[in-house]
Coordinates of C-alpha atoms and ligand atoms in Angstrom, one line a residue:
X27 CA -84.0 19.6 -69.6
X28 CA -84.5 21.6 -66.6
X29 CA -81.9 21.9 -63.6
X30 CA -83.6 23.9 -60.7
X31 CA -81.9 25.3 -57.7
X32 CA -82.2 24.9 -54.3
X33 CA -85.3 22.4 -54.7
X34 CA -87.9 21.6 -52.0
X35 CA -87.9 17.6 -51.7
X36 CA -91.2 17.7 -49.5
X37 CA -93.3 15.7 -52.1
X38 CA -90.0 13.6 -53.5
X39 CA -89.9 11.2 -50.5
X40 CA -92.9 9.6 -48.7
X41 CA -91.8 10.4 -45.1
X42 CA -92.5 13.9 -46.4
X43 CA -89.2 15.1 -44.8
X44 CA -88.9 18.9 -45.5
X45 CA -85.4 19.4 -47.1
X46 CA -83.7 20.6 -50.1
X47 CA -81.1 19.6 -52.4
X48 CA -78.5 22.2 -54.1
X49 CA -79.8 21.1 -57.9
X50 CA -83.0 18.7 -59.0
X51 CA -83.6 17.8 -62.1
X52 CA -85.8 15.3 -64.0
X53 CA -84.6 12.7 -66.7
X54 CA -87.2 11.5 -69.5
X55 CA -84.6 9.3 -71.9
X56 CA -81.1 8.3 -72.1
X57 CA -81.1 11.4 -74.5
X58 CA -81.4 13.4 -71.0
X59 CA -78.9 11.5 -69.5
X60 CA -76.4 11.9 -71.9
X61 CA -77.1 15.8 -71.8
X62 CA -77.5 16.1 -68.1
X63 CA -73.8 13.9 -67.4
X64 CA -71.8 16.6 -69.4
X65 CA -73.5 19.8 -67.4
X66 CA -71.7 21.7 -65.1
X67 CA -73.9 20.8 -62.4
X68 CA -73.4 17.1 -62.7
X69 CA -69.7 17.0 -63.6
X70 CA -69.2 19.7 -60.1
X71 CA -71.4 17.7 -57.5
X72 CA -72.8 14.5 -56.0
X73 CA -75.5 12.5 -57.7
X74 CA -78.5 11.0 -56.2
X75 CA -81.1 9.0 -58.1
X76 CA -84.7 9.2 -56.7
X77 CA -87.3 7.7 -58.4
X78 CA -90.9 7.6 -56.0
X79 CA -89.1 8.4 -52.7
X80 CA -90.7 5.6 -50.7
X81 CA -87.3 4.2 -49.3
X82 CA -85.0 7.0 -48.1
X83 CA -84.7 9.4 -45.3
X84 CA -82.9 12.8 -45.9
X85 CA -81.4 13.7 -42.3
X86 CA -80.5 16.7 -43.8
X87 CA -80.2 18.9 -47.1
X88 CA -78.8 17.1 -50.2
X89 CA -75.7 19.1 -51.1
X90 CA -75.4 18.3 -54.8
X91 CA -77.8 17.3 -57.4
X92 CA -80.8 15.0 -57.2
X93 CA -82.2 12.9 -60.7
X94 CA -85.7 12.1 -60.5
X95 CA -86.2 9.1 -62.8
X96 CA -88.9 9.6 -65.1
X97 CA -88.3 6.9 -68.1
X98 CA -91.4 5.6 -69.5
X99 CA -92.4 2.7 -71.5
X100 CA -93.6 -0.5 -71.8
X101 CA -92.5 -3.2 -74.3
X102 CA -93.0 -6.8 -75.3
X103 CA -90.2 -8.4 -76.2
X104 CA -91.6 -11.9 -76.7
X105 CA -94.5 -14.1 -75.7
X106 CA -95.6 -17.2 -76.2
X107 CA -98.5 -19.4 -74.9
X108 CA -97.1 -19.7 -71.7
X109 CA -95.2 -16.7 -70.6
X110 CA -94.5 -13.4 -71.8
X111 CA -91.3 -11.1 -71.2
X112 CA -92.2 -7.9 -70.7
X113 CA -89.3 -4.7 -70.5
X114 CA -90.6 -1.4 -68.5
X115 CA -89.0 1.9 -68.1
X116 CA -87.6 2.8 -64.6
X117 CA -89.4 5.5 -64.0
X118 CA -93.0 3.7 -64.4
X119 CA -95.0 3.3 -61.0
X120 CA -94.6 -0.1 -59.7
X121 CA -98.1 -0.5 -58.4
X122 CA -99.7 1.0 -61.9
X123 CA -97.4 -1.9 -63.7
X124 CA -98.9 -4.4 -61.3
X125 CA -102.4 -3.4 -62.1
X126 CA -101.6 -3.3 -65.9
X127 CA -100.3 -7.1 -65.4
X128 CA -103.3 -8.0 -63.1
X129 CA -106.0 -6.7 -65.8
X130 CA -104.4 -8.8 -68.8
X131 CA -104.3 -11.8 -67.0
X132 CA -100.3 -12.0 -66.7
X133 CA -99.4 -13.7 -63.4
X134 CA -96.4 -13.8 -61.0
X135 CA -95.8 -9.8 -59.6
X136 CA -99.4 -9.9 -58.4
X137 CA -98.3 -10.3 -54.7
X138 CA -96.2 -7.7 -54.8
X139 CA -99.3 -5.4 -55.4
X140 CA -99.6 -2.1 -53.5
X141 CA -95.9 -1.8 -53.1
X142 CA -94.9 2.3 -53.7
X143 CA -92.3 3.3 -55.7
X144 CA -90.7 3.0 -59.0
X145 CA -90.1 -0.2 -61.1
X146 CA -86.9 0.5 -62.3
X147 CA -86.3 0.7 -58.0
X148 CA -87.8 -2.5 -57.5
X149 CA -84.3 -4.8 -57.6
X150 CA -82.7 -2.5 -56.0
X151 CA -84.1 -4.1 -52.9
X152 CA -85.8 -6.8 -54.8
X153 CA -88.6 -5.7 -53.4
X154 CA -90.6 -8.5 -51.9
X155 CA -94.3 -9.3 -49.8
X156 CA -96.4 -11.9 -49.2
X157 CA -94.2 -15.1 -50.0
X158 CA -92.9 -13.3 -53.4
X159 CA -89.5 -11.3 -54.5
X160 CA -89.1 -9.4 -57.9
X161 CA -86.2 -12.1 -58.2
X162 CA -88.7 -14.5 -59.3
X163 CA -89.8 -12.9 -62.6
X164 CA -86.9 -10.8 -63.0
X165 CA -85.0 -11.5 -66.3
X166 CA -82.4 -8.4 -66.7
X167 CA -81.8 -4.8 -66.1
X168 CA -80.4 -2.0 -68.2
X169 CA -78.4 0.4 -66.2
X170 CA -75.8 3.4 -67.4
X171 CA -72.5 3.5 -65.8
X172 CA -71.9 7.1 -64.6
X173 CA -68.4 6.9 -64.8
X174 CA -68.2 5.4 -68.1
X175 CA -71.6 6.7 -69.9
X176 CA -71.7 2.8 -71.4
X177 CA -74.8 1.3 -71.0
X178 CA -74.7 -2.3 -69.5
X179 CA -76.9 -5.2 -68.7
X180 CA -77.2 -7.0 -65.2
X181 CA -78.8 -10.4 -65.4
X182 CA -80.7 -12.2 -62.5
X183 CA -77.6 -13.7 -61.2
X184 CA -75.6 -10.6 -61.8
X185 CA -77.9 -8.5 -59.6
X186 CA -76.6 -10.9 -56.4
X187 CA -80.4 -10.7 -55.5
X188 CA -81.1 -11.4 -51.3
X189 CA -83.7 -10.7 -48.6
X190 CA -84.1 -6.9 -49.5
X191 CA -80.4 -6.5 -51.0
X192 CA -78.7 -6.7 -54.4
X193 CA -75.4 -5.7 -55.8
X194 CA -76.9 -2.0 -56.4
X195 CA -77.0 -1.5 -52.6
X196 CA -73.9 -2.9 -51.7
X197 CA -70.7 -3.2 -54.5
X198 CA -72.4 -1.1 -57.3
X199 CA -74.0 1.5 -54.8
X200 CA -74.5 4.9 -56.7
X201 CA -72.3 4.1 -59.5
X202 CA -75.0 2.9 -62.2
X203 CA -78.4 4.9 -63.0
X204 CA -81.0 1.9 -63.6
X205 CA -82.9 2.9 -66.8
X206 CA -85.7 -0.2 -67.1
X207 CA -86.1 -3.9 -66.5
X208 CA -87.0 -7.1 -67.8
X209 CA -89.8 -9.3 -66.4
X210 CA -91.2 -12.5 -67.7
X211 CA -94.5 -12.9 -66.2
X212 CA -97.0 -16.4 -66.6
X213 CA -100.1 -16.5 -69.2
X214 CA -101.6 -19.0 -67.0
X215 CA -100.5 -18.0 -63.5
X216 CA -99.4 -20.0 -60.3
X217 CA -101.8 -18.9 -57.4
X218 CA -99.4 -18.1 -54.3
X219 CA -101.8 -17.7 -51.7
X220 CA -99.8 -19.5 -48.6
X221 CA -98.4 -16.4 -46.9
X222 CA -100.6 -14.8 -43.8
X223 CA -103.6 -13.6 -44.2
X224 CA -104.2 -14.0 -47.6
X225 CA -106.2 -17.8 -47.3
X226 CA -108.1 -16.1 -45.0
X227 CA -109.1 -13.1 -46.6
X228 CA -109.9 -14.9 -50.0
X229 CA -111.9 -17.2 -47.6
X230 CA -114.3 -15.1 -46.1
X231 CA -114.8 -13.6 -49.5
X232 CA -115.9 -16.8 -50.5
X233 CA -113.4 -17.0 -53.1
X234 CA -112.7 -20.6 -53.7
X235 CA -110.4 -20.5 -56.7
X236 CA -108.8 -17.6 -56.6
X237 CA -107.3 -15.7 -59.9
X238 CA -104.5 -13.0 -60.0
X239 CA -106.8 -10.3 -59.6
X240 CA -108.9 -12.0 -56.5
X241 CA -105.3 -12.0 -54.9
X242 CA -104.2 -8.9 -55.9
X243 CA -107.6 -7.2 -53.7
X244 CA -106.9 -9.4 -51.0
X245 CA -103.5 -8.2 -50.6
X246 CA -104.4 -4.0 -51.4
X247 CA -106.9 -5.1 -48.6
X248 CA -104.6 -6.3 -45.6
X249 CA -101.8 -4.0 -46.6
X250 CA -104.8 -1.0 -45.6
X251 CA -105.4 -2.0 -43.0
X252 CA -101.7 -2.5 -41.7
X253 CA -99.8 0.0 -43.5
X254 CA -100.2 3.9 -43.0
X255 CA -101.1 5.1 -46.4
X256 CA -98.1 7.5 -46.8
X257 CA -100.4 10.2 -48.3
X258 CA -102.1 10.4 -45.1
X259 CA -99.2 9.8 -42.4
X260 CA -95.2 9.8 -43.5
X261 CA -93.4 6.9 -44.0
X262 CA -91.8 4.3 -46.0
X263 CA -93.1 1.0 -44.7
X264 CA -90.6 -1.3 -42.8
X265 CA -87.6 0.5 -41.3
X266 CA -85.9 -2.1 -40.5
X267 CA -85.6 -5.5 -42.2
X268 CA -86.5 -8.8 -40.5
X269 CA -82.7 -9.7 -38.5
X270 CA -81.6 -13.4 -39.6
X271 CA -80.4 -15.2 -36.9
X272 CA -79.0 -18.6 -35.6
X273 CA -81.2 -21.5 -34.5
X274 CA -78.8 -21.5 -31.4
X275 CA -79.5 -18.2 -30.7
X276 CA -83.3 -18.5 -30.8
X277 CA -82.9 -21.4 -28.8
X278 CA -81.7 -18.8 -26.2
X279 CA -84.3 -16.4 -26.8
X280 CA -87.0 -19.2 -26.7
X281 CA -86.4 -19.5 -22.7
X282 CA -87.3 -15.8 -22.0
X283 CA -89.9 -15.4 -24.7
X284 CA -91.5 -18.6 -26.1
X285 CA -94.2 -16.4 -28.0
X286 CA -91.5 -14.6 -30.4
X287 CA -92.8 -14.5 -34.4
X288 CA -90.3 -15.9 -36.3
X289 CA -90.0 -18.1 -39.6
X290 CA -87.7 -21.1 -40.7
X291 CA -85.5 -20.3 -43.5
X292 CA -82.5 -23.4 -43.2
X293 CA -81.5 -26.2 -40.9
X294 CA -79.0 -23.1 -39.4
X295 CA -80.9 -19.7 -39.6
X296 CA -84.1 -18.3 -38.6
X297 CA -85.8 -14.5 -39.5
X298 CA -87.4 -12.8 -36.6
X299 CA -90.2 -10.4 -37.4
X300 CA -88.6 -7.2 -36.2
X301 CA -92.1 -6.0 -35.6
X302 CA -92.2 -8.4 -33.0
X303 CA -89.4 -7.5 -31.2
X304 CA -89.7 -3.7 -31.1
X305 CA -93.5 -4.2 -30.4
X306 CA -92.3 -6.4 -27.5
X307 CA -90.0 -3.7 -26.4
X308 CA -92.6 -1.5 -25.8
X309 CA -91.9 0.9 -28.6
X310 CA -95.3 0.6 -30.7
X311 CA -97.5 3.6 -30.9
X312 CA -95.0 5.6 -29.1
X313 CA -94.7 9.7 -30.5
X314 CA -92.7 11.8 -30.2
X315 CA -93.8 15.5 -30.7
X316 CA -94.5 15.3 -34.1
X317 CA -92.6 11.6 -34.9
X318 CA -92.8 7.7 -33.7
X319 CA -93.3 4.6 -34.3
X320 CA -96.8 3.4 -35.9
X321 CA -99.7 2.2 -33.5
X322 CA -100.8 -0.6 -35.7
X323 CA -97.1 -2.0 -36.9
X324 CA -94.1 -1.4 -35.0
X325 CA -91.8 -1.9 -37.6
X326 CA -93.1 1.5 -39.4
X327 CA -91.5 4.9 -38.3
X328 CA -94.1 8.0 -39.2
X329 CA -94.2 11.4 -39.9
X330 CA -96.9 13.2 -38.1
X331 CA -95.8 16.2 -39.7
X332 CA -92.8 18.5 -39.9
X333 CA -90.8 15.8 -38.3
X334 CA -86.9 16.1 -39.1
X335 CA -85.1 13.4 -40.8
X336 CA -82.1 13.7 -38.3
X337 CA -84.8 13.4 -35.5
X338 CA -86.4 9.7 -36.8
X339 CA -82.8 8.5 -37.5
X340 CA -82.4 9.0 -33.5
X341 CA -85.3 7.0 -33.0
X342 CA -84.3 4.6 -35.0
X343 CA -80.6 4.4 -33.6
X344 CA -82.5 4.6 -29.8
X345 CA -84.8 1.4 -30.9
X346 CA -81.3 -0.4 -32.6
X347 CA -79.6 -0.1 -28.9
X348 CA -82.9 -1.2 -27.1
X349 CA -83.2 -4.1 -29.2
X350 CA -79.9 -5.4 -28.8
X351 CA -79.7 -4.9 -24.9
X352 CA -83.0 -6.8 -24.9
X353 CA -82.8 -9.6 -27.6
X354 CA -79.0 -9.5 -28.6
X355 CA -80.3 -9.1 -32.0
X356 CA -78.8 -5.9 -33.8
X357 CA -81.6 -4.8 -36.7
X358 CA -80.4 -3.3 -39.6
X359 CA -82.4 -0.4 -41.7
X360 CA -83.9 -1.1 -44.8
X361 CA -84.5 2.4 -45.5
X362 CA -81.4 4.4 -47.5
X363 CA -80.3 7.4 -45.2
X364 CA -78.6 10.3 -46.7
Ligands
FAD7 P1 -86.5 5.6 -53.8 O1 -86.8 5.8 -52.3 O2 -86.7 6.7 -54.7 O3 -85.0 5.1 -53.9 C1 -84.5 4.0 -53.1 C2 -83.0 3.8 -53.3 O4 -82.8 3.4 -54.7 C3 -82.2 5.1 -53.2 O5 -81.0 4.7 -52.6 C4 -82.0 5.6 -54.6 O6 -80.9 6.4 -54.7 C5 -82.0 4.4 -55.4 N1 -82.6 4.5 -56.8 C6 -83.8 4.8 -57.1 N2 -84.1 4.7 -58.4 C7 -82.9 4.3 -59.0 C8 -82.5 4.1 -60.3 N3 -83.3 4.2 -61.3 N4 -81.2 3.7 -60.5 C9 -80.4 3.5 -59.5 N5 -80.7 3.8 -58.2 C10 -81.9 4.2 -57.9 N6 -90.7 -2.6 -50.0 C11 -90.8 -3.9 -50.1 O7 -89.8 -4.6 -50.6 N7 -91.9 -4.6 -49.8 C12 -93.0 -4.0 -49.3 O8 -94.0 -4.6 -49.0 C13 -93.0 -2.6 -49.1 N8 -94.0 -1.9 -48.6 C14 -94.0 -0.6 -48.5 C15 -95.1 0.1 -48.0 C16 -95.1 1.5 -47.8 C17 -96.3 2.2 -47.2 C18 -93.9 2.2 -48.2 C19 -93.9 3.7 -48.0 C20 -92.8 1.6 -48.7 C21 -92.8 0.2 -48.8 N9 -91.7 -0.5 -49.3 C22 -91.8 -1.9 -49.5 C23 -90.4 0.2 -49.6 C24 -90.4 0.8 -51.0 O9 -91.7 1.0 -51.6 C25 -89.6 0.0 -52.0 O10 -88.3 -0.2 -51.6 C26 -89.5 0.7 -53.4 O11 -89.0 -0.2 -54.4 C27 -88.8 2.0 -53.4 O12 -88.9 2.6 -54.7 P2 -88.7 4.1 -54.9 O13 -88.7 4.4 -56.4 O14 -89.7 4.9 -54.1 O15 -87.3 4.3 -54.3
EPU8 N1 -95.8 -8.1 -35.3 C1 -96.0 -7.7 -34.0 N2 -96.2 -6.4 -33.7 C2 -96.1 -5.5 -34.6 C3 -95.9 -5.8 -36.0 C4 -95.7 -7.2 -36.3 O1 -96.1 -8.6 -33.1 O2 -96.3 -4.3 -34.3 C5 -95.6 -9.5 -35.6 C6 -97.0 -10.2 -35.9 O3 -97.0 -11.4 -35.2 C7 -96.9 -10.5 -37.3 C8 -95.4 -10.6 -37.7 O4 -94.8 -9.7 -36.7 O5 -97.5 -11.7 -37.6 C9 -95.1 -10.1 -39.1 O6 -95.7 -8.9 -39.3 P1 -96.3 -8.5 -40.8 O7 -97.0 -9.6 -41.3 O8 -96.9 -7.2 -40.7 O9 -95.0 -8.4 -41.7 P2 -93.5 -7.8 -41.4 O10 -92.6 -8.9 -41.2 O11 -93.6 -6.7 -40.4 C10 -92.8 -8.0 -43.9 C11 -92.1 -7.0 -44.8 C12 -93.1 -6.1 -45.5 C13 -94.1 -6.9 -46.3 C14 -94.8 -7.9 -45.3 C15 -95.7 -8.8 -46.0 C16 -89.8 -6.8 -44.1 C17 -88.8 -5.9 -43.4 N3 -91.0 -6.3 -44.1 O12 -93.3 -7.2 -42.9 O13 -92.4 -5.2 -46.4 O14 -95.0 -6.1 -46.9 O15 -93.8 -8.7 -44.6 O16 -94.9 -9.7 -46.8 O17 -89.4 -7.8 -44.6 C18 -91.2 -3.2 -46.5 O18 -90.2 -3.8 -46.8 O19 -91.2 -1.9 -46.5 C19 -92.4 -3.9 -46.2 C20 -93.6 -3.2 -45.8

């Protein structure tokens, strides 16, 4: 196992932020873990665990040493006629695993198709899109304790999964390295085509009755053609997650702006597209020298190139004011600084 010095992150996170950390190094297998946890530059400096990059923003050099998961592996661990429970090593791409699923015919992460990343990531935010969360096929994690070295297992409720949160970004933040996960995914799938655009695309396809992989395309297709493909432009999708609010408070908002996006969750709460509101603020397709928010979907911050970190979290802390003084709404980033 390699530990390399003062390492360029340019091509480690998908707002192509050019920074450096102090040490980078990359872990395989637990074997690696146990090695790397006793070296002198782990036991002397501050961890971070980066697996595709595609939901961070460094505002400045990481001063200590970064661990880029690369566990691999795919296993079956039971099956049936009906369902079939599938464990996958962290440091497998999510979308690749989503296409592997798709082409045997194993339903229920197909909506989530497209999505960049890692899959040992995907409940750290339990990722979700298109009317469907990881949470939904998710059966457990295995994740070492850094402080410990043990090796324990999170189940569904354990992970405290919500809208883009669970217990690793809030009580367990940085404390556990995730090293795979457990889905059980459906032989003979449920179609979930009710979310957007996705009737509407399978429909002027002429696709009647859809399968997993006739949803899976209709979903790649929408997200390009709203999403900046991050090898092209820099960024990590949604910035900011949709705010929750109260009923009584749209209520409020609904006198000034009838038009405002928004979607039922309770008899109490409400989420308002954020993309709405900053779009409505007057903030979408706005640059900035070489940063700014995306032309087609206001909720995406870009790298045009050689933007700094620092200078998009000022945009983003400029568009948190705005929004407030105009909605009373305060967002809140999706996207992990450091
Ligand atoms: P990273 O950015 O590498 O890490 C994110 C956080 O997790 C960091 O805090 C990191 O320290 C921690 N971490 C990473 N790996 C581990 C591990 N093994 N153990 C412990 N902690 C770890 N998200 C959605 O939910 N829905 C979408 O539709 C969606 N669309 C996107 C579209 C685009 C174009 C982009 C660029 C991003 C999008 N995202 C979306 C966000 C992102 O892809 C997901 O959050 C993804 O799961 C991040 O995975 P990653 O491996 O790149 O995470
Ligand atoms: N809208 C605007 N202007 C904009 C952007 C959006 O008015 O510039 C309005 C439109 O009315 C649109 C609505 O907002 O109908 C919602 O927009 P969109 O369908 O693009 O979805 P979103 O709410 O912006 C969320 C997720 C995405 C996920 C999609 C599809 C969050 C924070 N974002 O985006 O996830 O892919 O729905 O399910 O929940 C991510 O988390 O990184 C991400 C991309």
């Amino acid at each position: 196992m390699e530990i390399y010095e003062n390492f360029i992150l340019t091509e480690h996170n998908t707002f192509g932020i050019n920074v450096r950390s102090k040490y980078f190094t990359e872990i395989f297998s637990i074997k690696d873990i146990k090695e790397l946890v006793k070296s002198k530059e782990f036991l002397g400096s501050n961890t971070l665990i980066l697996g595709g990059g595609s939901n961070i923003l460094f505002t400045k050099d990481y001063d200590g040493l970064v661990i880029n998961n690369k566990i691999k592996g795919k296993k079956i661990l039971s099956e049936d006629h009906e369902f079939i429970t599938l464990q996958i090593g962290a440091g497998e791409n999510w979308h690749e695993l989503v296409m592997f699923c798709v082409d045997k015919g194993w339903g229920g992460i197909e909506n989530l198709s497209l999505i960049p990343g890692n899959t040992g990531t995907a409940p750290m935010q339990n990722i979700g899109a298109y009317g469907v969360e990881i949470k939904e096929t998710f059966v457990d994690l295995e994740a070492f304790e850094i402080s410990t070295g043990k090796i324990l297992k999170f189940n569904n409720s354990q992970c405290k999964f919500g809208y883009r949160e669970s217990v690793f970004k809030n009580e367990k933040k940085n404390q556990f390295i995730i090293l795979s996960i457990t889905l059980k995914l459906h032989k003979k799938p449920k179609i979930n085509i009710g979310y957007g655009d996705v009737i509407n695309v399978l429909k002027s396809n002429n696709i009647d009755n859809p399968t997993i992989k006739d949803v899976s395309n209709a979903i790649i297709a929408i997200r390009q053609s709203k999403l900046p493909d991050p090898k092209e432009i820099g960024n990590c999708g949604s910035f900011f997650k949709n705010p929750i609010i109260a009923v009584s408070h749209l209520n409020i908002i609904l006198k000034k702006f009838p038009e405002i996006v928004y979607y039922p969750i309770n008899k109490k709460e409400v989420k308002i597209a954020a993309g709405w509101l900053i779009d409505k603020a007057g903030w979408k397709g706005k640059t900035f020298k070489n940063y700014g928010v995306h032309k087609k979907q206001a909720l995406v911050l870009v790298n045009y190139g050689n933007a700094k970190g620092s200078d998009l979290f000022e945009l983003s802390e400029k568009i948190i004011v705005d929004i407030k003084e105009k909605f009373d709404i305060t967002l809140e980033r999706e996207v992990n600084i450091i």
